[in-house]
Coordinates of C-alpha atoms in Angstrom, one line a residue:
Chain Y
X340 CA -0.1 -0.1 0.0
X341 CA 1.2 3.5 -1.2
X342 CA 1.9 5.8 1.8
X343 CA -0.3 8.5 0.2
X344 CA -3.0 7.8 -2.4
X345 CA -4.8 9.8 -4.7
X346 CA -7.6 9.3 -7.4
X347 CA -5.5 10.5 -10.4
X348 CA -8.7 11.5 -12.0
X349 CA -9.0 13.5 -14.4
X350 CA -11.8 15.5 -12.9
X351 CA -13.7 17.3 -15.5
X352 CA -16.1 20.0 -14.4
X353 CA -17.6 23.0 -15.7
X354 CA -16.9 26.6 -14.5
X355 CA -18.9 27.3 -11.4
X356 CA -19.0 23.8 -10.3
X357 CA -17.9 22.5 -6.8
X358 CA -15.3 19.8 -6.8
X359 CA -13.6 17.8 -4.0
X360 CA -10.6 15.6 -4.0
X361 CA -9.8 13.2 -1.3
X362 CA -6.4 11.8 -0.3
X363 CA -5.5 9.0 2.1
X364 CA -2.4 8.2 4.1
X365 CA -1.4 5.2 5.6
X366 CA 1.0 6.4 8.4
X367 CA -1.1 7.2 11.5
X368 CA 1.8 9.2 13.0
X369 CA 1.7 11.7 10.2
X370 CA 1.9 15.2 11.6
X371 CA 1.6 17.9 8.7
X372 CA -0.7 17.8 5.9
X373 CA -0.7 20.3 2.8
X374 CA -2.1 20.7 -0.6
X375 CA 0.2 21.7 -3.5
X376 CA -0.8 22.9 -7.1
X377 CA 1.2 21.9 -10.0
X378 CA 0.7 23.4 -13.4
X379 CA 1.9 21.3 -16.6
X380 CA 5.5 21.1 -16.8
X381 CA 6.1 23.4 -13.6
X382 CA 7.1 22.8 -10.2
X383 CA 4.7 22.2 -7.4
X384 CA 3.6 25.3 -5.4
X385 CA 2.0 25.3 -1.9
X386 CA -1.8 25.9 -2.1
X387 CA -2.6 25.7 1.5
X388 CA -1.8 23.7 4.9
X389 CA -4.4 21.6 6.2
X390 CA -5.3 22.0 10.0
X391 CA -6.9 19.4 12.5
X392 CA -9.9 21.9 12.7
X393 CA -10.2 22.4 8.8
X394 CA -9.4 25.6 7.3
X395 CA -10.4 27.9 4.3
X396 CA -8.9 30.2 2.0
X397 CA -11.2 31.8 -0.4
X398 CA -12.9 29.3 -2.6
X399 CA -10.7 26.5 -1.2
X400 CA -11.6 24.5 1.9
X401 CA -9.2 21.7 3.3
X402 CA -10.1 19.2 6.1
X403 CA -8.5 16.6 7.9
X404 CA -9.9 13.4 9.2
X405 CA -7.5 11.7 11.5
X406 CA -9.6 8.8 12.4
X407 CA -10.0 7.8 8.8
X408 CA -6.6 8.9 7.8
X409 CA -7.7 11.0 4.8
X410 CA -7.5 14.7 3.9
X411 CA -9.7 16.6 1.3
X412 CA -9.7 19.7 -0.7
X413 CA -12.9 21.3 -1.8
X414 CA -13.0 23.9 -4.4
X415 CA -16.1 26.0 -5.0
X416 CA -17.1 28.0 -7.8
X417 CA -14.5 26.7 -10.1
X418 CA -12.8 28.8 -12.4
X419 CA -10.8 28.1 -15.8
X420 CA -7.6 29.0 -14.0
X421 CA -8.0 26.1 -11.4
X422 CA -7.0 23.7 -14.1
X423 CA -4.0 21.9 -12.9
X424 CA -2.9 18.8 -10.9
X425 CA -3.5 18.9 -6.9
X426 CA -0.8 17.1 -4.9
X427 CA -1.5 15.8 -1.5
X428 CA 1.6 15.9 0.9
X429 CA 1.8 14.1 4.1
X430 CA 4.9 14.6 6.7
X431 CA 5.4 12.1 9.6
X432 CA 7.9 12.1 12.3
X433 CA 10.8 11.7 10.0
X434 CA 9.9 15.2 8.4
X435 CA 10.1 13.8 4.9
X436 CA 7.3 15.3 2.9
X437 CA 5.6 12.5 1.0
X438 CA 3.6 13.2 -1.9
X439 CA 0.5 11.4 -3.7
X440 CA 0.6 11.1 -7.5
X441 CA -2.0 14.0 -7.7
X442 CA -5.3 14.6 -9.1
X443 CA -6.0 16.1 -12.4
X444 CA -8.5 18.8 -12.5
X445 CA -9.9 20.3 -15.7
X446 CA -12.4 23.1 -15.7
X447 CA -14.2 23.9 -18.9
X448 CA -16.2 26.6 -20.1
Chain X
X352 CA 14.5 36.7 -7.3
X353 CA 15.3 34.9 -3.8
X354 CA 13.4 31.7 -4.7
X355 CA 15.1 28.5 -5.3
X356 CA 17.0 28.0 -8.4
X357 CA 18.0 24.8 -10.3
X358 CA 20.6 24.7 -13.0
X359 CA 20.3 23.6 -15.8
X360 CA 16.7 23.7 -16.7
X361 CA 17.2 20.9 -19.5
X362 CA 20.0 18.3 -19.8
X363 CA 20.2 15.8 -22.5
X364 CA 22.8 13.1 -22.2
X365 CA 23.8 9.7 -23.6
X366 CA 23.4 6.5 -21.7
X367 CA 26.7 5.9 -19.7
X368 CA 27.6 9.6 -19.2
X369 CA 27.6 11.3 -15.8
X370 CA 25.6 14.2 -15.2
X371 CA 25.5 16.9 -12.4
X372 CA 22.7 19.3 -11.1
X373 CA 23.0 22.1 -9.0
X374 CA 20.3 23.7 -6.5
X375 CA 20.7 27.0 -4.6
X376 CA 18.0 27.0 -2.0
X377 CA 16.3 30.0 -0.4
X378 CA 19.2 31.5 1.6
X379 CA 17.6 31.3 5.1
X380 CA 16.5 27.8 4.7
X381 CA 18.4 25.0 6.6
X382 CA 16.6 21.9 5.0
X383 CA 17.1 21.0 1.4
X384 CA 15.5 18.1 -0.6
X385 CA 15.8 16.4 -3.9
X386 CA 12.8 14.7 -5.5
X387 CA 12.6 12.8 -8.9
X388 CA 9.3 13.0 -10.9
X389 CA 8.3 11.2 -14.0
X390 CA 5.0 11.8 -16.1
X391 CA 1.8 11.1 -14.2
X392 CA 3.3 10.6 -10.9
X393 CA 4.0 12.7 -7.9
X394 CA 7.6 13.8 -6.9
X395 CA 9.4 11.0 -5.2
X396 CA 11.8 11.6 -2.3
X397 CA 15.5 11.0 -3.2
X398 CA 17.5 12.7 -0.2
X399 CA 17.5 15.6 2.2
X400 CA 20.2 17.6 4.0
X401 CA 19.8 19.8 7.1
X402 CA 22.4 22.4 6.8
X403 CA 25.5 20.2 5.6
X404 CA 24.5 17.0 6.9
X405 CA 22.9 14.4 4.5
X406 CA 20.1 13.0 7.0
X407 CA 18.3 10.5 4.6
X408 CA 18.4 8.9 1.6
X409 CA 15.6 6.8 -0.2
X410 CA 16.0 3.2 -1.2
X411 CA 15.6 4.6 -4.8
X412 CA 18.9 6.3 -4.6
X413 CA 21.2 3.8 -6.3
X414 CA 25.0 3.9 -5.7
X415 CA 25.3 5.9 -9.0
X416 CA 23.6 8.7 -7.3
X417 CA 25.3 11.1 -5.0
X418 CA 24.4 14.4 -3.5
X419 CA 26.2 16.9 -1.5
X420 CA 25.7 20.2 0.3
X421 CA 28.9 21.7 1.0
X422 CA 28.8 24.4 3.7
X423 CA 25.2 24.1 4.1
X424 CA 24.4 26.4 1.0
X425 CA 23.8 24.9 -2.4
X426 CA 23.5 21.4 -3.3
X427 CA 24.7 19.1 -6.2
X428 CA 23.1 16.0 -7.4
X429 CA 25.3 13.9 -9.5
X430 CA 24.2 10.9 -11.5
X431 CA 27.1 8.4 -12.7
X432 CA 26.7 6.0 -15.8
X433 CA 23.2 7.3 -16.6
X434 CA 20.4 4.9 -17.7
X435 CA 17.4 5.6 -19.6
X436 CA 15.4 4.9 -16.6
X437 CA 16.8 8.0 -15.3
X438 CA 15.1 10.2 -17.5
X439 CA 12.8 12.6 -15.3
X440 CA 12.3 15.9 -13.9
X441 CA 14.6 16.4 -10.7
X442 CA 13.3 18.7 -8.1
X443 CA 15.1 20.5 -5.5
X444 CA 13.1 22.3 -2.4
X445 CA 14.0 24.0 0.6
X446 CA 12.3 24.6 3.8
X447 CA 13.0 26.2 7.2
X448 CA 12.8 23.8 10.2
X449 CA 11.4 25.2 13.4
X450 CA 9.7 28.4 11.9
X451 CA 6.1 29.0 11.1
X452 CA 7.0 27.8 7.6
X453 CA 8.0 24.6 9.0
X454 CA 8.1 21.8 6.4
X455 CA 6.5 23.9 3.7
X456 CA 8.4 23.1 0.7
X457 CA 9.5 25.9 -1.8
X458 CA 10.5 24.1 -5.0
X459 CA 12.8 25.3 -7.9
X460 CA 11.8 24.9 -11.4
X461 CA 13.5 21.7 -11.8
X462 CA 15.9 20.1 -14.1
X463 CA 14.5 17.8 -16.9
X464 CA 16.8 15.0 -17.7
X465 CA 16.8 13.1 -20.9
X466 CA 19.2 10.1 -21.4
X467 CA 19.2 8.7 -24.9

C-alpha cells in the first residue's frame, strides 16, 4: 500500500462547479498535511496547509480526518484557471514530505 | 529573485555519461530536498540535507547517485553512468525547520533530464 494515495482523475467539471478531492495516508503518526498545486511542466507550489480543525482560503477548503486517515480539498465556484494537478503531501515524524501522485482537474467553459 | 534556483533547466545526455545538477535554496532555509518526478506521478523523495548533513536517502537512490551540500548552502546531485530509466524531472526544494513555515517546501523549476 502506498503511503499517500490519490485518485488521479481527471476530474472534468464546468466553470462554477464545486469539486472535491480526497487523499488517504497510511502512517497514523503523520503530523503535517498540505495541498500543492502543479501546473503542466511546472514545479509544485504550496496551495494550503491542512489543519486539524479544517481551514478555508477563499474558494478552497481543506479538512483532515485523522480517524479515517484522509484529507480533502474542496474547490467552490471553479475557474478555468483552477485547471491543474493537485498534490496531497503528508509528513510524519521523519519530516520527509511524501507526495501522492496527484489528481488532475480540468475546468471547462 | 530570492526563490530556489536550479541549473540546468534541461539536460540531454547519452546513456553511460555522468551528469551533475545544482540547486541554490532560499538563503535562510536550513533544509534542502531532492525529488524525482516522472510523467503522471507525484514527486518521489530522493534525499535531504539539514544544513550540510545528509540525513536520509531513499532506497530509490542507487549507488550511482550522490548528493552533496558543502557548507550548507547550494547542493549538487550527480548521477554516474546514466541509464534511460533515469530520465525524469529532478526537483529541488528547500524549507525552514522550526519556523512558522516548517516543512512547507519551496521548489525550484527543476532540471529535466533526458537520457538517450
